mmCIF file of C-alpha atoms in Angstrom:
data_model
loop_
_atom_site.group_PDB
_atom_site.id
_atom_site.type_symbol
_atom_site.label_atom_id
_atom_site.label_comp_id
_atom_site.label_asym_id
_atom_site.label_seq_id
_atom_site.Cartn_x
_atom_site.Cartn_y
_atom_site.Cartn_z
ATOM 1 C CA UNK A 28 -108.146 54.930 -60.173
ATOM 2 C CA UNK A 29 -109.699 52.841 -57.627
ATOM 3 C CA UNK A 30 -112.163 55.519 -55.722
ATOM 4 C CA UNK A 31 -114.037 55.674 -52.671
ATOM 5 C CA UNK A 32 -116.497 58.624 -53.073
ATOM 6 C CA UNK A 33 -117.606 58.904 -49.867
ATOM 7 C CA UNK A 34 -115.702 59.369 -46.688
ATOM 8 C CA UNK A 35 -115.448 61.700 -43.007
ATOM 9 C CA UNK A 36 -112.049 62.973 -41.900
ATOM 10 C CA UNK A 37 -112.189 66.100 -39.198
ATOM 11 C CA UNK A 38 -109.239 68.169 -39.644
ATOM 12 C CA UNK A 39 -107.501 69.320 -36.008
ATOM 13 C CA UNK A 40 -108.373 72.967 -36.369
ATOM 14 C CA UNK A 41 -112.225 71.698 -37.504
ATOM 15 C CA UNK A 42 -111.929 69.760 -33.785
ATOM 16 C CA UNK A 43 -111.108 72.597 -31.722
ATOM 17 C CA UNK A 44 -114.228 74.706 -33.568
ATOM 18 C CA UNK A 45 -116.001 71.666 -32.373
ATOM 19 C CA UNK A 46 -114.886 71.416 -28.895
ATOM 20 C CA UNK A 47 -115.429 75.709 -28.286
ATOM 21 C CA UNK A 48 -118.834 75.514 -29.309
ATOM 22 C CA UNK A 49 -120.898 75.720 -26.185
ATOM 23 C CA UNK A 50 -123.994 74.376 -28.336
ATOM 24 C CA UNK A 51 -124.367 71.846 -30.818
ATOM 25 C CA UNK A 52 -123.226 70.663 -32.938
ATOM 26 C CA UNK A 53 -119.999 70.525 -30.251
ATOM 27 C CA UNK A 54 -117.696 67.703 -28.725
ATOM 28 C CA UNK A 55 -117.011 67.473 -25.604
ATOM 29 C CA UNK A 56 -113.688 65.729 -25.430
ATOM 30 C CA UNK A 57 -114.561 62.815 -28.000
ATOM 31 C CA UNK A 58 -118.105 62.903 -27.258
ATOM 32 C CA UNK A 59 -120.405 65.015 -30.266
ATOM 33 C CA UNK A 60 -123.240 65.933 -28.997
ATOM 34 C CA UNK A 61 -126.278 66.927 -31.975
ATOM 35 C CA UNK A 62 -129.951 67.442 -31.892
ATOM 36 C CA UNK A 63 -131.643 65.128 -33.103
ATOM 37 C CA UNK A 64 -128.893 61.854 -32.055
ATOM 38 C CA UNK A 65 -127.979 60.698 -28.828
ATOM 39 C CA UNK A 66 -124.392 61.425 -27.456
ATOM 40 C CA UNK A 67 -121.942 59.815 -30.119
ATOM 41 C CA UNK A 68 -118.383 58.489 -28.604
ATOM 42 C CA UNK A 69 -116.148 59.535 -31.506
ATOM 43 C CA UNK A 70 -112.806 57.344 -31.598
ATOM 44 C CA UNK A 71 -109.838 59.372 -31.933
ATOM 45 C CA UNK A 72 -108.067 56.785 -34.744
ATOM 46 C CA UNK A 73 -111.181 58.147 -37.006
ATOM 47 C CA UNK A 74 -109.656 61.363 -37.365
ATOM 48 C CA UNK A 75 -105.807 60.494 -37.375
ATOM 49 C CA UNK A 76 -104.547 61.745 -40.227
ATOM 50 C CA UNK A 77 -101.435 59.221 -40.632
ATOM 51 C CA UNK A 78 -104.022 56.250 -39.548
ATOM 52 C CA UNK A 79 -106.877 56.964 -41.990
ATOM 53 C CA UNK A 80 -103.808 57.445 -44.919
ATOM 54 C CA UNK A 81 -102.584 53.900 -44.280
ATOM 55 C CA UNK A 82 -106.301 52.826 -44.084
ATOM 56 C CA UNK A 83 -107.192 54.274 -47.471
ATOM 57 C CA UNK A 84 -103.894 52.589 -48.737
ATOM 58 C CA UNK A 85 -104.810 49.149 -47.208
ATOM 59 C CA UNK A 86 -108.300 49.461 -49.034
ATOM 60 C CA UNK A 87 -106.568 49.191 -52.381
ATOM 61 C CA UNK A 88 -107.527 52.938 -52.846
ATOM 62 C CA UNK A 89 -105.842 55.639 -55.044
ATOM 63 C CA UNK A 90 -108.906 58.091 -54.156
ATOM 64 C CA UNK A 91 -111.121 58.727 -51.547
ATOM 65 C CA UNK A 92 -113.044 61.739 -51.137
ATOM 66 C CA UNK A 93 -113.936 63.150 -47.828
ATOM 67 C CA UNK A 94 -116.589 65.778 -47.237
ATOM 68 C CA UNK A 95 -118.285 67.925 -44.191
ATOM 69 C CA UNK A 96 -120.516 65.372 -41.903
ATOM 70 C CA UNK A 97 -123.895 67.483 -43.154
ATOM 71 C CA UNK A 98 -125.915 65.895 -40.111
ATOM 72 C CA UNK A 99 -124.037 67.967 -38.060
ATOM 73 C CA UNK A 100 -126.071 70.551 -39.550
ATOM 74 C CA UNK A 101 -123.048 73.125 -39.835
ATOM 75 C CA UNK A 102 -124.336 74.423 -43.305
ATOM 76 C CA UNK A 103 -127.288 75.340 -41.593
ATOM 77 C CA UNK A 104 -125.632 77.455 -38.297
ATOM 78 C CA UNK A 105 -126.308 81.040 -38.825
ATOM 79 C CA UNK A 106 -123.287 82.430 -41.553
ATOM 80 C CA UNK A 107 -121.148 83.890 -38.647
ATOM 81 C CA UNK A 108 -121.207 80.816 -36.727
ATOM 82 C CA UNK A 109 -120.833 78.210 -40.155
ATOM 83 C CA UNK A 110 -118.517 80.443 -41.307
ATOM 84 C CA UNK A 111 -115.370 79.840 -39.601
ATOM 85 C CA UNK A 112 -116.205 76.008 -39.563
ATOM 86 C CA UNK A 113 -116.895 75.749 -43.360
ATOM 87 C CA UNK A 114 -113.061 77.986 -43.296
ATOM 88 C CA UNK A 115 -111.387 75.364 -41.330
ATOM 89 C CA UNK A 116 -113.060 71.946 -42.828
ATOM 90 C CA UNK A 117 -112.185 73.422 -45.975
ATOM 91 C CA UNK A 118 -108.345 74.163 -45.772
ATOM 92 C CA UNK A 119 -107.824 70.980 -43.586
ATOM 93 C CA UNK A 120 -109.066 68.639 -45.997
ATOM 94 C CA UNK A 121 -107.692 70.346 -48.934
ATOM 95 C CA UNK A 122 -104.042 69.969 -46.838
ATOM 96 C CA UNK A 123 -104.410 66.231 -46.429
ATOM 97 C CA UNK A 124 -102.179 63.886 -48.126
ATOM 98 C CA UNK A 125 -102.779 61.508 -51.115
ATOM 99 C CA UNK A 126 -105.229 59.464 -52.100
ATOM 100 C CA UNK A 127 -107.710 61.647 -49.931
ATOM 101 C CA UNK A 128 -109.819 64.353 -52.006
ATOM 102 C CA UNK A 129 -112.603 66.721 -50.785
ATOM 103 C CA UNK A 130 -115.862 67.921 -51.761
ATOM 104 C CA UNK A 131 -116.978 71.282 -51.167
ATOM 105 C CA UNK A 132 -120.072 72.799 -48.239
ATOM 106 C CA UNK A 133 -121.853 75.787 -48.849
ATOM 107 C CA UNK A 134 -123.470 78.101 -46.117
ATOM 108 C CA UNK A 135 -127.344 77.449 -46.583
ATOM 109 C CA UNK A 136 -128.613 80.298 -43.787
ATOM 110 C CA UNK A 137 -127.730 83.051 -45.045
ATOM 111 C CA UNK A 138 -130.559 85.120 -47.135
ATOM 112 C CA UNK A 139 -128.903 83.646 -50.374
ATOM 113 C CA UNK A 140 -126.756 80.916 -51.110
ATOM 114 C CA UNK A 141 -122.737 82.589 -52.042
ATOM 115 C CA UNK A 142 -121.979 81.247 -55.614
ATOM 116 C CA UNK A 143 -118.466 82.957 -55.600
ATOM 117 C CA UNK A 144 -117.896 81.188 -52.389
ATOM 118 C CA UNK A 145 -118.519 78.219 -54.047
ATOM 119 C CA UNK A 146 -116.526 78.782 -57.099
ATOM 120 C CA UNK A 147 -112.792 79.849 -54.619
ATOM 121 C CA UNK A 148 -113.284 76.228 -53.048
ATOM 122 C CA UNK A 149 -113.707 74.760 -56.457
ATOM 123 C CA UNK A 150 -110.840 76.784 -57.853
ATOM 124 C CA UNK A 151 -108.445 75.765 -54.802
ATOM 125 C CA UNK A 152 -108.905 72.016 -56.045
ATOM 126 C CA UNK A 153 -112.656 70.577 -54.319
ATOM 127 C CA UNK A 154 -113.826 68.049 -56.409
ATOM 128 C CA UNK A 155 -117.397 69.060 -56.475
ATOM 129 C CA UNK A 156 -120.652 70.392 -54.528
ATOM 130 C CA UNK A 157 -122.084 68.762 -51.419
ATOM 131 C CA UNK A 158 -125.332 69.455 -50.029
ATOM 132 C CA UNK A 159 -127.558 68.037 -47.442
ATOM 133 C CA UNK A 160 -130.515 66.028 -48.429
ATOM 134 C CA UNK A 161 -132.664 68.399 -46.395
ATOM 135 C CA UNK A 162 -131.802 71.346 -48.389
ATOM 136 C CA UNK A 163 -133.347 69.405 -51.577
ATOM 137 C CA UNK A 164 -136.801 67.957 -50.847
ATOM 138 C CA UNK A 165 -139.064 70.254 -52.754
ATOM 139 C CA UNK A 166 -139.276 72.142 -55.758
ATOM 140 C CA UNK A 167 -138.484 75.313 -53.359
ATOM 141 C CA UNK A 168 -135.224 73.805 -52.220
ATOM 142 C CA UNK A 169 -133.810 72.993 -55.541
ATOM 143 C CA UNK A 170 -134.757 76.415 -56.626
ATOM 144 C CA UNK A 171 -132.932 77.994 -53.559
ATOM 145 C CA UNK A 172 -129.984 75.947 -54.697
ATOM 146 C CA UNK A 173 -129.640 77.000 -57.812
ATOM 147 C CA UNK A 174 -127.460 79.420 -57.814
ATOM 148 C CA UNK A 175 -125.350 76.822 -56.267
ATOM 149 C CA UNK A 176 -125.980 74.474 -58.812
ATOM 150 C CA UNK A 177 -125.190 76.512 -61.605
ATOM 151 C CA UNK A 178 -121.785 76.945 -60.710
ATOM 152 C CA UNK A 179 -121.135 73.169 -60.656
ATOM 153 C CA UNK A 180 -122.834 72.841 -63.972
ATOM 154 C CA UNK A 181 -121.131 75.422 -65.543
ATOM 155 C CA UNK A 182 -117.461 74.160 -64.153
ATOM 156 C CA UNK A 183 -118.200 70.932 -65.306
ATOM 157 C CA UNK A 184 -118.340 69.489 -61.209
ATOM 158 C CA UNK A 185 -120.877 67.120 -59.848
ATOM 159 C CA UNK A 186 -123.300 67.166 -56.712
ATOM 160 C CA UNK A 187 -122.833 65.177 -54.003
ATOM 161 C CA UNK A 188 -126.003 64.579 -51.682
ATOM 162 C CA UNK A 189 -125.421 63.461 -48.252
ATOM 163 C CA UNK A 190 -128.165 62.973 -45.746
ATOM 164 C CA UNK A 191 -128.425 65.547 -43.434
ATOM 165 C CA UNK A 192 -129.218 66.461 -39.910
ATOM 166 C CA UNK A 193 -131.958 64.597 -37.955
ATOM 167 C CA UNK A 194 -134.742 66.114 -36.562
ATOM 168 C CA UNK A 195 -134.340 67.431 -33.442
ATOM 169 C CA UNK A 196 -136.329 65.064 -30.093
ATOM 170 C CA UNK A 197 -139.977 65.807 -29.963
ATOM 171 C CA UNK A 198 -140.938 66.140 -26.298
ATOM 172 C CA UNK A 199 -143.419 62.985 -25.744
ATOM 173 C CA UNK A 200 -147.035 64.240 -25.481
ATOM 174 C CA UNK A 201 -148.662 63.891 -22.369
ATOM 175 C CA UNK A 202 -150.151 60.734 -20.534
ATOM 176 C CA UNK A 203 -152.755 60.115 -18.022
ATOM 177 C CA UNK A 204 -150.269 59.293 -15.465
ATOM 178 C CA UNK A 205 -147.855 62.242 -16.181
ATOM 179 C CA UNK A 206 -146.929 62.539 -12.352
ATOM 180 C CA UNK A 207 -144.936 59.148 -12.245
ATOM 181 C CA UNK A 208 -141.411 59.689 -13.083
ATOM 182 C CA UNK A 209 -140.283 58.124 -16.642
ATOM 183 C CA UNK A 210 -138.329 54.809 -15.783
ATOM 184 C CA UNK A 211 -135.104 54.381 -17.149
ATOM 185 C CA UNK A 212 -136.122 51.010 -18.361
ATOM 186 C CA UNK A 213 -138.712 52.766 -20.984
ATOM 187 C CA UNK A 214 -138.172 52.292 -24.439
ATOM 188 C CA UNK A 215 -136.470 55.449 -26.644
ATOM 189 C CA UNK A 216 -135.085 55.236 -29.889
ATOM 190 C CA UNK A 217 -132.408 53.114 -30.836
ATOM 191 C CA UNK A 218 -129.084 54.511 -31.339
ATOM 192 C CA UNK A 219 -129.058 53.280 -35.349
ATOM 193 C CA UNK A 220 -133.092 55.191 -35.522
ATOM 194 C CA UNK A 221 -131.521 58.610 -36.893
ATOM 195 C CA UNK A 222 -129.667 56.753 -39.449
ATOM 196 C CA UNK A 223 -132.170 53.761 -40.645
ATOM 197 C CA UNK A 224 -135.253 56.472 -40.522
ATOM 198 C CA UNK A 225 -134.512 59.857 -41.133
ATOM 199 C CA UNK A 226 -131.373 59.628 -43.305
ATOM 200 C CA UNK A 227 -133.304 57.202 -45.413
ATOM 201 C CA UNK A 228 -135.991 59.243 -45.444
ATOM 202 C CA UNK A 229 -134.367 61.875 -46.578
ATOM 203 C CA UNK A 230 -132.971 60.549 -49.509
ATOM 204 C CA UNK A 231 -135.682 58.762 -50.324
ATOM 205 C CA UNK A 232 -137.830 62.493 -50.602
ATOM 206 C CA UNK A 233 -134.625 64.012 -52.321
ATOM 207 C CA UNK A 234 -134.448 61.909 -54.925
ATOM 208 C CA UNK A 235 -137.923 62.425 -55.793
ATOM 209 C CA UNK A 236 -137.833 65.929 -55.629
ATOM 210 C CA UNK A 237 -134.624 65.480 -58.012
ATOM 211 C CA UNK A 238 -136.480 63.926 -60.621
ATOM 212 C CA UNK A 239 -139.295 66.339 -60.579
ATOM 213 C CA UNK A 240 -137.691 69.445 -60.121
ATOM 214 C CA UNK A 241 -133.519 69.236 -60.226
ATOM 215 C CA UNK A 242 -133.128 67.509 -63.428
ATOM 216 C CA UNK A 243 -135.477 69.575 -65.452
ATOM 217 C CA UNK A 244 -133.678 72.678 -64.105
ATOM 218 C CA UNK A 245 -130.119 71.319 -64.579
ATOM 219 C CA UNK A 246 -130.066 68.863 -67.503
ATOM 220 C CA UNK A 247 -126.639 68.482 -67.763
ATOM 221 C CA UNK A 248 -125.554 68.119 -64.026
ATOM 222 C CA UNK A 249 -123.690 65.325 -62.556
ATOM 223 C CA UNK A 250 -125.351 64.056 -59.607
ATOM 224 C CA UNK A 251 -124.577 61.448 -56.515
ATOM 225 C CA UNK A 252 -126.862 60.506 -54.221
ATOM 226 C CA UNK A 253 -125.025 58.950 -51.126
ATOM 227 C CA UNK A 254 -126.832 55.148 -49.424
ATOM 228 C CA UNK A 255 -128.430 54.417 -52.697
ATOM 229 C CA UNK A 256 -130.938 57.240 -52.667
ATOM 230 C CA UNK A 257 -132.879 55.586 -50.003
ATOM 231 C CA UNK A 258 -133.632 53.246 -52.269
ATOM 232 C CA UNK A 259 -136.015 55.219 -53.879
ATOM 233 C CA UNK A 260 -135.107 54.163 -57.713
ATOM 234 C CA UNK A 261 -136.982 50.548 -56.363
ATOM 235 C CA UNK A 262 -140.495 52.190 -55.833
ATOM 236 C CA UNK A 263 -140.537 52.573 -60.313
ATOM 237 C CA UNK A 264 -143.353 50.191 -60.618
ATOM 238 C CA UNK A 265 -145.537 52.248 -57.737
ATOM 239 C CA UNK A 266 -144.235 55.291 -59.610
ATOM 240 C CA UNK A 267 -145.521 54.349 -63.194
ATOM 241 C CA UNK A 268 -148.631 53.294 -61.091
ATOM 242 C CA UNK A 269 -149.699 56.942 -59.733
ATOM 243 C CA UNK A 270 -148.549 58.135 -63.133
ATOM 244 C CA UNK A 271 -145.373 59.549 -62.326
ATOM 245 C CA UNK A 272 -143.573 57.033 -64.423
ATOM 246 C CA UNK A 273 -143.745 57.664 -68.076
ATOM 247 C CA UNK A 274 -140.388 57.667 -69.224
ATOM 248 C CA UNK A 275 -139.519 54.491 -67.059
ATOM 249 C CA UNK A 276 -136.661 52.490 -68.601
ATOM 250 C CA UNK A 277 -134.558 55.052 -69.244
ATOM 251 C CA UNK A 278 -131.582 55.611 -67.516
ATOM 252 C CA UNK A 279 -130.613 59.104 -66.344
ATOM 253 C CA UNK A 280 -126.666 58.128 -66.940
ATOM 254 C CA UNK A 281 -125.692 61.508 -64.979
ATOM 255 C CA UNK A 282 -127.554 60.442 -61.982
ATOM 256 C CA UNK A 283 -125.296 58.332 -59.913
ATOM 257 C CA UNK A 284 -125.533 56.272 -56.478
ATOM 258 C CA UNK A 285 -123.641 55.180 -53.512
ATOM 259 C CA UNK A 286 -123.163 52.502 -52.456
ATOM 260 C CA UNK A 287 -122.432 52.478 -48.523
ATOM 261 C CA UNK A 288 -123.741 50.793 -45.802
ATOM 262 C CA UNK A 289 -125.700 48.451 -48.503
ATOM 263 C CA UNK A 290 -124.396 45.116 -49.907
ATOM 264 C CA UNK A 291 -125.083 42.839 -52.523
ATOM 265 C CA UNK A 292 -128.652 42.077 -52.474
ATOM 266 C CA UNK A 293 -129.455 46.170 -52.239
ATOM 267 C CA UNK A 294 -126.845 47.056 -55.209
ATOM 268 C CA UNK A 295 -127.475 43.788 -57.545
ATOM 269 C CA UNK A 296 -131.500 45.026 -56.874
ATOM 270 C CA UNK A 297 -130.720 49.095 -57.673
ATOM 271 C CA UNK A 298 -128.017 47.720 -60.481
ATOM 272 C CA UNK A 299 -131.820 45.843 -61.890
ATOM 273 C CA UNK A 300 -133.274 49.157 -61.423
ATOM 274 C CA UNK A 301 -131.106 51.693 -62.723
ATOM 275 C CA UNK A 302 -128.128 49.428 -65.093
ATOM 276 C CA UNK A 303 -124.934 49.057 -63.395
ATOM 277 C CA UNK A 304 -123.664 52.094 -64.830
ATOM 278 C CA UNK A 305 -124.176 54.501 -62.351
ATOM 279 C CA UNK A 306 -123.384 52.908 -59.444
ATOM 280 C CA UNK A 307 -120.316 54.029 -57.437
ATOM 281 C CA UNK A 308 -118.207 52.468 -54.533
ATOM 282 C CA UNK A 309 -118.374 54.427 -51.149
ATOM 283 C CA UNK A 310 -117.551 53.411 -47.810
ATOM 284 C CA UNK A 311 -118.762 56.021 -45.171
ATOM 285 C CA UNK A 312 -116.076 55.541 -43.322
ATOM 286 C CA UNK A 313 -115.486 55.452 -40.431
ATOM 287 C CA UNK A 314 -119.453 55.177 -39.743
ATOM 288 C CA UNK A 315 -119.127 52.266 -42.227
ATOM 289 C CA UNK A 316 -116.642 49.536 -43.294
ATOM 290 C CA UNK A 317 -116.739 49.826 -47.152
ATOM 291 C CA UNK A 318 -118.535 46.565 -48.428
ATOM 292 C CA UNK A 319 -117.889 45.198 -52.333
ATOM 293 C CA UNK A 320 -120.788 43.457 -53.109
ATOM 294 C CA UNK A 321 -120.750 40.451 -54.873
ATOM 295 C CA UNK A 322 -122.142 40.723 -58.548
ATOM 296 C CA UNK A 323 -120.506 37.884 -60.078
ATOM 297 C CA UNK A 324 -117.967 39.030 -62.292
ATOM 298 C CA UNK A 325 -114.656 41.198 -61.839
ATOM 299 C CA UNK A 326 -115.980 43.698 -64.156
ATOM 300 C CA UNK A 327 -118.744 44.868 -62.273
ATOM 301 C CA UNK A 328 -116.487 45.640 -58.888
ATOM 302 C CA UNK A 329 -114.090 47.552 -61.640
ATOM 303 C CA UNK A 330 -116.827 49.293 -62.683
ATOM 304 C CA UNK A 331 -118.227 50.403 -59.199
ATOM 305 C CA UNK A 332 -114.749 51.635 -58.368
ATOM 306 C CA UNK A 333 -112.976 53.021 -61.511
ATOM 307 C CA UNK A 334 -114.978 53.243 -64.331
ATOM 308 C CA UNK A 335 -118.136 54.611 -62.903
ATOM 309 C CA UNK A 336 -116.370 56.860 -60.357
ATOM 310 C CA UNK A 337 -113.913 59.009 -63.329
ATOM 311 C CA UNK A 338 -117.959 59.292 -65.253
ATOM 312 C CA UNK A 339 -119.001 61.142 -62.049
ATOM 313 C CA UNK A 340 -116.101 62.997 -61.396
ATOM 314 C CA UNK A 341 -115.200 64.189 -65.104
ATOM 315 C CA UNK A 342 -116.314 63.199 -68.689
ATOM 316 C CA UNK A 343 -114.443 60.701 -70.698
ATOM 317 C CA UNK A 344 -114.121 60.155 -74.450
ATOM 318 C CA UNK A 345 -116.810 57.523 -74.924
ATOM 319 C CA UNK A 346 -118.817 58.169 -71.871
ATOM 320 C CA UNK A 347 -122.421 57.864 -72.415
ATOM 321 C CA UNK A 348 -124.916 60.922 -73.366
#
């Protein structure tokens, strides 16, 4: 099947949640208001059911798998307040109609992660686990995640890590001439900064803290790591280096990435890195217009949306150890 592994849809009863929240993450009409971004304008076609169906069918797709938008930072709302929003993301996407798919969210607030939780959404028909990239920088988070983990390993389901929220705005420290009032025309971040800097960032760290910590503890767990892991399987030569790199060359073939927002000069330079193998089509949408990058034979675009999609989702006869 031609796959997209990586897509947003918001379900209408996931809106209203949204729009009754009187703190973010909350919309306000079509405007989503979160920490650590400025005001977003969200276009209404982006969460039309019928639209984004004929879209998926237009992109030559007979799968695309949608998940919860983890920068909104719902996994990490205290449980009664995640709750109901996990609840309604959940059934929503599970009701929408072919090719669309869904990967599960798990409340990350409460004193322990809830692996039967996990295993209902996985029973009802989620493809797999996704976490935010936050929850998965350090040997601690990996550790809290385990129990999490565990379940997807032992059902035979992969990991999906998506960046999460952005850091909320740092109040600007003070200045000499503190009594004028801050023009308009001063600089602030950019409205792409949350997504070129701490997104990156984020996947960058969690990939990292993946190979250190996740993989030892779950040997046999699929894993995705959405926007190409940061890029982080490029810094190998650094790695080897500050002697971190000692079983460089060999290719973890149950660690997988994603390919959106990149095109061909980032995949053909990760596909160098890491063997074409494990590298799987995803779009983003609609943050990003899905991109197949130009590799220079057929084979490899079949193999970044069919072959190397059905590895990550499920084991094959013939798949590699």
């Amino acid at each position: 099947m031609a796959t997209d592994v990586h897509q947003h849809i918001w379900p209408p009863e996931f809106l209203a949640l949204l729009r009754s929240r009187t703190a973010p993450p909350r919309l306000d009409g079509w405007t989503l208001h979160l920490p650590g971004e400025p005001p977003y304008a969200v276009d209404p076609a982006d969460h039309d059911i019928a639209a984004r169906t004929r879209l998926a069918r237009a992109d030559g797709l007979d799968l695309a798998l949608v998940s919860l938008s983890s920068p909104l930072g719902i996994e990490y709302l205290p449980p009664t307040e995640a709750a109901p929003l996990l609840s309604a993301f959940h059934d929503g996407a599970l009701d929408l109609p072919a090719p669309f798919g869904v990967w599960a969210s798990a409340c990350l607030s409460a004193p322990e992660p809830d692996p039967e939780a996990l295993r209902r959404e996985l029973a009802r028909g989620c493809v797999g686990l996704q976490l935010p990239a936050t929850a998965l920088l350090d040997a601690a988070g990996w550790d809290r995640c385990a129990p999490l983990l565990d379940v997807a390993a032992e059902q035979d389901k992969p990991l999906f890590v998506h960046p999460g929220a952005a850091p909320a705005h740092r109040p600007p420290p003070p200045r000499a001439d503190a009594a004028r009032p801050l023009s308009a025309a001063e600089p602030t971040a950019p409205a792409w900064w949350p997504a070129l800097v701490p997104y990156v960032q984020q996947m960058h760290a969690s990939w990292f803290a993946f190979r250190a910590f996740g993989r030892p503890r779950h040997p046999h767990l699929r894993v995705c790591f959405a926007a190409l892991a940061g890029l982080a399987p490029l810094h190998g030569e650094r790695l080897v280096a500050r002697g971190g790199g000692r079983d460089r060359g060999r290719v973890d073939y149950r660690a997988f990435y994603e390919t959106s927002s990149y095109g061909t000069r980032a995949v053909d330079a990760l596909v160098r890195a890491v063997g074409i193998d494990v590298v799987v089509s995803g779009s983003d949408r609609p943050y990003a217009a899905p991109v197949l990058p130009d590799l220079g034979a057929d084979a490899a675009v079949h193999a970044l949306r069919h072959a190397n999609p059905a590895r990550l989702l499920g084991p094959t006869k013939g798949a590699r150890p």
